[in-house]
mmCIF file with all atom_site columns, C-alpha atoms in Angstrom:
data_model
loop_
_atom_site.group_PDB
_atom_site.id
_atom_site.type_symbol
_atom_site.label_atom_id
_atom_site.label_alt_id
_atom_site.label_comp_id
_atom_site.label_asym_id
_atom_site.label_entity_id
_atom_site.label_seq_id
_atom_site.pdbx_PDB_ins_code
_atom_site.Cartn_x
_atom_site.Cartn_y
_atom_site.Cartn_z
_atom_site.occupancy
_atom_site.B_iso_or_equiv
_atom_site.pdbx_formal_charge
_atom_site.auth_seq_id
_atom_site.auth_comp_id
_atom_site.auth_asym_id
_atom_site.auth_atom_id
_atom_site.pdbx_PDB_model_num
ATOM 1   C CA . MET A 1 1   ? 9.189   -8.684 21.447  1.00 54.00 ? 1   MET A CA 1
ATOM 2   C CA . GLY A 1 2   ? 10.508  -6.273 18.816  1.00 72.00 ? 2   GLY A CA 1
ATOM 3   C CA . VAL A 1 3   ? 8.573   -3.850 16.695  1.00 76.00 ? 3   VAL A CA 1
ATOM 4   C CA . PRO A 1 4   ? 6.215   -5.297 14.068  1.00 88.00 ? 4   PRO A CA 1
ATOM 5   C CA . PHE A 1 5   ? 7.638   -5.528 10.543  1.00 91.00 ? 5   PHE A CA 1
ATOM 6   C CA . LEU A 1 6   ? 4.865   -4.041 8.360   1.00 91.00 ? 6   LEU A CA 1
ATOM 7   C CA . PRO A 1 7   ? 4.200   -0.940 10.487  1.00 92.00 ? 7   PRO A CA 1
ATOM 8   C CA . THR A 1 8   ? 7.959   -0.355 10.706  1.00 94.00 ? 8   THR A CA 1
ATOM 9   C CA . LEU A 1 9   ? 8.369   -0.729 6.943   1.00 96.00 ? 9   LEU A CA 1
ATOM 10  C CA . SER A 1 10  ? 5.424   1.539  6.163   1.00 95.00 ? 10  SER A CA 1
ATOM 11  C CA . THR A 1 11  ? 6.710   4.190  8.592   1.00 96.00 ? 11  THR A CA 1
ATOM 12  C CA . PHE A 1 12  ? 10.157  3.994  6.978   1.00 97.00 ? 12  PHE A CA 1
ATOM 13  C CA . LEU A 1 13  ? 8.578   4.516  3.548   1.00 97.00 ? 13  LEU A CA 1
ATOM 14  C CA . ILE A 1 14  ? 6.603   7.573  4.622   1.00 96.00 ? 14  ILE A CA 1
ATOM 15  C CA . VAL A 1 15  ? 9.701   9.081  6.270   1.00 96.00 ? 15  VAL A CA 1
ATOM 16  C CA . LEU A 1 16  ? 11.694  8.359  3.111   1.00 97.00 ? 16  LEU A CA 1
ATOM 17  C CA . SER A 1 17  ? 8.971   10.058 1.088   1.00 97.00 ? 17  SER A CA 1
ATOM 18  C CA . GLY A 1 18  ? 9.108   13.129 3.337   1.00 96.00 ? 18  GLY A CA 1
ATOM 19  C CA . ILE A 1 19  ? 12.894  13.334 3.078   1.00 97.00 ? 19  ILE A CA 1
ATOM 20  C CA . LEU A 1 20  ? 12.742  12.977 -0.707  1.00 98.00 ? 20  LEU A CA 1
ATOM 21  C CA . VAL A 1 21  ? 10.122  15.739 -0.899  1.00 97.00 ? 21  VAL A CA 1
ATOM 22  C CA . ALA A 1 22  ? 12.440  18.039 1.083   1.00 97.00 ? 22  ALA A CA 1
ATOM 23  C CA . ILE A 1 23  ? 15.369  17.181 -1.214  1.00 98.00 ? 23  ILE A CA 1
ATOM 24  C CA . GLY A 1 24  ? 13.184  17.629 -4.301  1.00 97.00 ? 24  GLY A CA 1
ATOM 25  C CA . TRP A 1 25  ? 12.004  21.018 -3.086  1.00 96.00 ? 25  TRP A CA 1
ATOM 26  C CA . LYS A 1 26  ? 15.610  22.124 -2.552  1.00 97.00 ? 26  LYS A CA 1
ATOM 27  C CA . LEU A 1 27  ? 16.513  20.880 -6.044  1.00 98.00 ? 27  LEU A CA 1
ATOM 28  C CA . ALA A 1 28  ? 13.630  22.866 -7.558  1.00 96.00 ? 28  ALA A CA 1
ATOM 29  C CA . ARG A 1 29  ? 14.753  26.011 -5.777  1.00 96.00 ? 29  ARG A CA 1
ATOM 30  C CA . ALA A 1 30  ? 18.268  25.423 -7.154  1.00 98.00 ? 30  ALA A CA 1
ATOM 31  C CA . ARG A 1 31  ? 16.695  25.074 -10.666 1.00 97.00 ? 31  ARG A CA 1
ATOM 32  C CA . LYS A 1 32  ? 17.971  21.484 -10.987 1.00 98.00 ? 32  LYS A CA 1
ATOM 33  C CA . LEU A 1 33  ? 14.671  20.530 -12.536 1.00 96.00 ? 33  LEU A CA 1
ATOM 34  C CA . ASP A 1 34  ? 15.569  17.102 -13.946 1.00 97.00 ? 34  ASP A CA 1
ATOM 35  C CA . ALA A 1 35  ? 16.882  15.988 -10.546 1.00 98.00 ? 35  ALA A CA 1
ATOM 36  C CA . HIS A 1 36  ? 13.809  17.586 -8.912  1.00 98.00 ? 36  HIS A CA 1
ATOM 37  C CA . LYS A 1 37  ? 11.471  15.588 -11.138 1.00 97.00 ? 37  LYS A CA 1
ATOM 38  C CA . LYS A 1 38  ? 13.293  12.282 -10.502 1.00 98.00 ? 38  LYS A CA 1
ATOM 39  C CA . THR A 1 39  ? 13.405  12.890 -6.751  1.00 98.00 ? 39  THR A CA 1
ATOM 40  C CA . MET A 1 40  ? 9.713   13.745 -6.592  1.00 97.00 ? 40  MET A CA 1
ATOM 41  C CA . ILE A 1 41  ? 8.850   10.632 -8.596  1.00 97.00 ? 41  ILE A CA 1
ATOM 42  C CA . ALA A 1 42  ? 10.857  8.589  -6.080  1.00 98.00 ? 42  ALA A CA 1
ATOM 43  C CA . ALA A 1 43  ? 9.014   10.345 -3.225  1.00 97.00 ? 43  ALA A CA 1
ATOM 44  C CA . THR A 1 44  ? 5.701   9.499  -4.879  1.00 97.00 ? 44  THR A CA 1
ATOM 45  C CA . ILE A 1 45  ? 6.676   5.854  -5.335  1.00 97.00 ? 45  ILE A CA 1
ATOM 46  C CA . SER A 1 46  ? 7.678   5.669  -1.671  1.00 98.00 ? 46  SER A CA 1
ATOM 47  C CA . ALA A 1 47  ? 4.346   7.210  -0.609  1.00 96.00 ? 47  ALA A CA 1
ATOM 48  C CA . VAL A 1 48  ? 2.354   4.867  -2.857  1.00 96.00 ? 48  VAL A CA 1
ATOM 49  C CA . LEU A 1 49  ? 4.226   1.834  -1.470  1.00 97.00 ? 49  LEU A CA 1
ATOM 50  C CA . PHE A 1 50  ? 3.394   3.090  2.020   1.00 96.00 ? 50  PHE A CA 1
ATOM 51  C CA . LEU A 1 51  ? -0.266  3.368  1.079   1.00 94.00 ? 51  LEU A CA 1
ATOM 52  C CA . ILE A 1 52  ? -0.338  -0.130 -0.431  1.00 95.00 ? 52  ILE A CA 1
ATOM 53  C CA . ILE A 1 53  ? 1.230   -1.652 2.695   1.00 94.00 ? 53  ILE A CA 1
ATOM 54  C CA . TYR A 1 54  ? -0.957  0.369  5.058   1.00 91.00 ? 54  TYR A CA 1
ATOM 55  C CA . LEU A 1 55  ? -4.206  -0.445 3.271   1.00 90.00 ? 55  LEU A CA 1
ATOM 56  C CA . SER A 1 56  ? -3.277  -4.116 2.832   1.00 87.00 ? 56  SER A CA 1
ATOM 57  C CA . ARG A 1 57  ? -2.407  -4.426 6.508   1.00 87.00 ? 57  ARG A CA 1
ATOM 58  C CA . THR A 1 58  ? -5.591  -2.612 7.523   1.00 85.00 ? 58  THR A CA 1
ATOM 59  C CA . ILE A 1 59  ? -7.807  -4.749 5.307   1.00 80.00 ? 59  ILE A CA 1
ATOM 60  C CA . LEU A 1 60  ? -6.124  -8.069 6.126   1.00 80.00 ? 60  LEU A CA 1
ATOM 61  C CA . PHE A 1 61  ? -5.245  -7.639 9.801   1.00 81.00 ? 61  PHE A CA 1
ATOM 62  C CA . GLY A 1 62  ? -6.933  -4.480 11.071  1.00 82.00 ? 62  GLY A CA 1
ATOM 63  C CA . ASN A 1 63  ? -5.379  -1.593 13.000  1.00 83.00 ? 63  ASN A CA 1
ATOM 64  C CA . THR A 1 64  ? -3.594  -1.571 16.331  1.00 87.00 ? 64  THR A CA 1
ATOM 65  C CA . ALA A 1 65  ? -5.418  0.121  19.180  1.00 86.00 ? 65  ALA A CA 1
ATOM 66  C CA . PHE A 1 66  ? -3.619  2.569  21.477  1.00 92.00 ? 66  PHE A CA 1
ATOM 67  C CA . ALA A 1 67  ? -2.394  0.719  24.569  1.00 92.00 ? 67  ALA A CA 1
ATOM 68  C CA . GLY A 1 68  ? -1.040  3.672  26.520  1.00 94.00 ? 68  GLY A CA 1
ATOM 69  C CA . PRO A 1 69  ? -2.526  5.068  29.716  1.00 94.00 ? 69  PRO A CA 1
ATOM 70  C CA . GLU A 1 70  ? -6.289  5.537  29.665  1.00 93.00 ? 70  GLU A CA 1
ATOM 71  C CA . ASN A 1 71  ? -5.954  9.244  30.562  1.00 95.00 ? 71  ASN A CA 1
ATOM 72  C CA . ALA A 1 72  ? -3.758  9.781  27.459  1.00 94.00 ? 72  ALA A CA 1
ATOM 73  C CA . LYS A 1 73  ? -6.128  8.031  25.064  1.00 93.00 ? 73  LYS A CA 1
ATOM 74  C CA . ILE A 1 74  ? -8.204  11.119 24.243  1.00 95.00 ? 74  ILE A CA 1
ATOM 75  C CA . TYR A 1 75  ? -5.043  13.083 23.379  1.00 96.00 ? 75  TYR A CA 1
ATOM 76  C CA . TYR A 1 76  ? -3.788  10.235 21.211  1.00 95.00 ? 76  TYR A CA 1
ATOM 77  C CA . THR A 1 77  ? -7.162  9.961  19.450  1.00 94.00 ? 77  THR A CA 1
ATOM 78  C CA . VAL A 1 78  ? -7.311  13.701 18.692  1.00 96.00 ? 78  VAL A CA 1
ATOM 79  C CA . PHE A 1 79  ? -3.702  13.574 17.453  1.00 96.00 ? 79  PHE A CA 1
ATOM 80  C CA . LEU A 1 80  ? -4.458  10.518 15.293  1.00 96.00 ? 80  LEU A CA 1
ATOM 81  C CA . ILE A 1 81  ? -7.515  12.167 13.737  1.00 96.00 ? 81  ILE A CA 1
ATOM 82  C CA . PHE A 1 82  ? -5.409  15.276 13.004  1.00 97.00 ? 82  PHE A CA 1
ATOM 83  C CA . HIS A 1 83  ? -2.769  13.049 11.387  1.00 97.00 ? 83  HIS A CA 1
ATOM 84  C CA . ILE A 1 84  ? -5.375  11.239 9.254   1.00 95.00 ? 84  ILE A CA 1
ATOM 85  C CA . ILE A 1 85  ? -6.924  14.520 8.052   1.00 97.00 ? 85  ILE A CA 1
ATOM 86  C CA . LEU A 1 86  ? -3.476  15.997 7.346   1.00 97.00 ? 86  LEU A CA 1
ATOM 87  C CA . ALA A 1 87  ? -2.336  12.857 5.488   1.00 96.00 ? 87  ALA A CA 1
ATOM 88  C CA . THR A 1 88  ? -5.483  12.704 3.384   1.00 96.00 ? 88  THR A CA 1
ATOM 89  C CA . THR A 1 89  ? -5.365  16.407 2.534   1.00 97.00 ? 89  THR A CA 1
ATOM 90  C CA . SER A 1 90  ? -1.650  16.180 1.734   1.00 96.00 ? 90  SER A CA 1
ATOM 91  C CA . ALA A 1 91  ? -2.194  13.182 -0.539  1.00 95.00 ? 91  ALA A CA 1
ATOM 92  C CA . VAL A 1 92  ? -4.926  14.995 -2.486  1.00 97.00 ? 92  VAL A CA 1
ATOM 93  C CA . PHE A 1 93  ? -2.778  18.118 -2.801  1.00 97.00 ? 93  PHE A CA 1
ATOM 94  C CA . GLY A 1 94  ? 0.173   15.910 -3.770  1.00 96.00 ? 94  GLY A CA 1
ATOM 95  C CA . ALA A 1 95  ? -1.806  14.325 -6.597  1.00 97.00 ? 95  ALA A CA 1
ATOM 96  C CA . ILE A 1 96  ? -2.859  17.770 -7.848  1.00 97.00 ? 96  ILE A CA 1
ATOM 97  C CA . VAL A 1 97  ? 0.720   19.106 -7.706  1.00 97.00 ? 97  VAL A CA 1
ATOM 98  C CA . ILE A 1 98  ? 2.204   16.027 -9.408  1.00 96.00 ? 98  ILE A CA 1
ATOM 99  C CA . ARG A 1 99  ? -0.406  16.181 -12.160 1.00 97.00 ? 99  ARG A CA 1
ATOM 100 C CA . ALA A 1 100 ? 0.222   19.905 -12.648 1.00 97.00 ? 100 ALA A CA 1
ATOM 101 C CA . GLY A 1 101 ? 3.949   19.241 -12.930 1.00 96.00 ? 101 GLY A CA 1
ATOM 102 C CA . PHE A 1 102 ? 3.518   16.493 -15.506 1.00 96.00 ? 102 PHE A CA 1
ATOM 103 C CA . LYS A 1 103 ? 1.013   18.584 -17.495 1.00 97.00 ? 103 LYS A CA 1
ATOM 104 C CA . GLU A 1 104 ? 3.464   21.516 -17.327 1.00 95.00 ? 104 GLU A CA 1
ATOM 105 C CA . ARG A 1 105 ? 0.936   23.710 -15.553 1.00 97.00 ? 105 ARG A CA 1
ATOM 106 C CA . LEU A 1 106 ? 3.867   25.318 -13.821 1.00 95.00 ? 106 LEU A CA 1
ATOM 107 C CA . LYS A 1 107 ? 2.061   28.290 -12.285 1.00 96.00 ? 107 LYS A CA 1
ATOM 108 C CA . ARG A 1 108 ? -0.230  25.927 -10.333 1.00 97.00 ? 108 ARG A CA 1
ATOM 109 C CA . HIS A 1 109 ? 2.656   23.527 -9.614  1.00 97.00 ? 109 HIS A CA 1
ATOM 110 C CA . ARG A 1 110 ? 4.859   26.307 -8.212  1.00 95.00 ? 110 ARG A CA 1
ATOM 111 C CA . LYS A 1 111 ? 2.012   27.826 -6.207  1.00 97.00 ? 111 LYS A CA 1
ATOM 112 C CA . LEU A 1 112 ? 0.800   24.615 -4.534  1.00 97.00 ? 112 LEU A CA 1
ATOM 113 C CA . GLY A 1 113 ? 4.098   22.722 -4.425  1.00 96.00 ? 113 GLY A CA 1
ATOM 114 C CA . PRO A 1 114 ? 5.678   24.424 -1.404  1.00 96.00 ? 114 PRO A CA 1
ATOM 115 C CA . VAL A 1 115 ? 2.462   24.284 0.648   1.00 96.00 ? 115 VAL A CA 1
ATOM 116 C CA . THR A 1 116 ? 2.001   20.626 -0.232  1.00 97.00 ? 116 THR A CA 1
ATOM 117 C CA . ALA A 1 117 ? 5.622   19.819 0.596   1.00 96.00 ? 117 ALA A CA 1
ATOM 118 C CA . ILE A 1 118 ? 5.278   21.356 4.051   1.00 96.00 ? 118 ILE A CA 1
ATOM 119 C CA . MET A 1 119 ? 2.020   19.493 4.680   1.00 97.00 ? 119 MET A CA 1
ATOM 120 C CA . TRP A 1 120 ? 3.622   16.224 3.538   1.00 95.00 ? 120 TRP A CA 1
ATOM 121 C CA . MET A 1 121 ? 6.651   16.685 5.792   1.00 95.00 ? 121 MET A CA 1
ATOM 122 C CA . PHE A 1 122 ? 4.339   17.309 8.763   1.00 96.00 ? 122 PHE A CA 1
ATOM 123 C CA . THR A 1 123 ? 2.391   14.205 7.746   1.00 95.00 ? 123 THR A CA 1
ATOM 124 C CA . ALA A 1 124 ? 5.619   12.186 7.883   1.00 95.00 ? 124 ALA A CA 1
ATOM 125 C CA . ILE A 1 125 ? 6.523   13.639 11.293  1.00 96.00 ? 125 ILE A CA 1
ATOM 126 C CA . THR A 1 126 ? 3.075   12.998 12.774  1.00 97.00 ? 126 THR A CA 1
ATOM 127 C CA . GLY A 1 127 ? 3.131   9.499  11.241  1.00 96.00 ? 127 GLY A CA 1
ATOM 128 C CA . VAL A 1 128 ? 6.354   8.743  13.096  1.00 97.00 ? 128 VAL A CA 1
ATOM 129 C CA . ALA A 1 129 ? 4.780   10.044 16.302  1.00 97.00 ? 129 ALA A CA 1
ATOM 130 C CA . VAL A 1 130 ? 1.781   7.719  15.830  1.00 96.00 ? 130 VAL A CA 1
ATOM 131 C CA . TYR A 1 131 ? 4.157   4.795  15.180  1.00 95.00 ? 131 TYR A CA 1
ATOM 132 C CA . LEU A 1 132 ? 6.229   5.586  18.276  1.00 96.00 ? 132 LEU A CA 1
ATOM 133 C CA . LEU A 1 133 ? 3.111   5.841  20.456  1.00 95.00 ? 133 LEU A CA 1
ATOM 134 C CA . LEU A 1 134 ? 1.671   2.589  19.126  1.00 93.00 ? 134 LEU A CA 1
ATOM 135 C CA . TYR A 1 135 ? 4.751   0.370  18.988  1.00 92.00 ? 135 TYR A CA 1
ATOM 136 C CA . VAL A 1 136 ? 7.749   1.869  20.806  1.00 93.00 ? 136 VAL A CA 1
ATOM 137 C CA . ILE A 1 137 ? 6.704   4.036  23.741  1.00 94.00 ? 137 ILE A CA 1
ATOM 138 C CA . TYR A 1 138 ? 3.757   1.790  24.593  1.00 93.00 ? 138 TYR A CA 1
ATOM 139 C CA . LYS A 1 139 ? 3.393   -1.868 23.695  1.00 85.00 ? 139 LYS A CA 1
ATOM 140 C CA . GLY A 1 140 ? 0.988   -2.253 20.769  1.00 79.00 ? 140 GLY A CA 1
ATOM 141 C CA . GLY A 1 141 ? -2.598  -2.838 21.800  1.00 82.00 ? 141 GLY A CA 1
ATOM 142 C CA . GLU A 1 142 ? -5.188  -5.162 20.354  1.00 81.00 ? 142 GLU A CA 1
ATOM 143 C CA . THR A 1 143 ? -5.264  -5.409 16.572  1.00 82.00 ? 143 THR A CA 1
ATOM 144 C CA . THR A 1 144 ? -8.831  -4.803 15.549  1.00 75.00 ? 144 THR A CA 1
ATOM 145 C CA . SER A 1 145 ? -11.058 -3.125 12.981  1.00 69.00 ? 145 SER A CA 1
ATOM 146 C CA . MET A 1 146 ? -10.169 0.404  11.925  1.00 67.00 ? 146 MET A CA 1
ATOM 147 C CA . ILE A 1 147 ? -13.263 2.004  13.450  1.00 68.00 ? 147 ILE A CA 1
ATOM 148 C CA . LYS A 1 148 ? -12.734 0.315  16.821  1.00 68.00 ? 148 LYS A CA 1
ATOM 149 C CA . ALA A 1 149 ? -9.008  1.130  16.839  1.00 62.00 ? 149 ALA A CA 1
ATOM 150 C CA . ILE A 1 150 ? -9.563  4.823  16.071  1.00 66.00 ? 150 ILE A CA 1
ATOM 151 C CA . LEU A 1 151 ? -12.709 5.545  18.037  1.00 70.00 ? 151 LEU A CA 1
ATOM 152 C CA . GLY A 1 152 ? -12.482 2.873  20.740  1.00 64.00 ? 152 GLY A CA 1
ATOM 153 C CA . PHE A 1 153 ? -15.853 1.217  20.096  1.00 61.00 ? 153 PHE A CA 1
#
């Protein structure tokens, strides 16, 4: 059996978002501000599409439990919780930075933008790691409710 379509698509979208954020950051540093804005809007669209797919899949089908070795489960769970906290924090910061950019609050945008970009790129990287652990390195486990999948009960 191959990898599941929706998790693969959502992981692609979050990676695309991370890459676009890196490109957008480079464009901002090069003072190519129109291209920066368009690239960051594309990154945001990619992230929002990810979120829509992820939440839809979670609500409709549930989450996939870790099916790796039992002695690795605690490490996976700690890593997953770190990823969830990082992703949530990054998304909140991202919304603040995007709003500041659109409202032309450039001091705030320039101050928080680089920190947020780094957090978002780490979110993308840790998201790929979660995907690989759930669907590639180990065969996907039982698909179940979010609480049971994350905490194991």
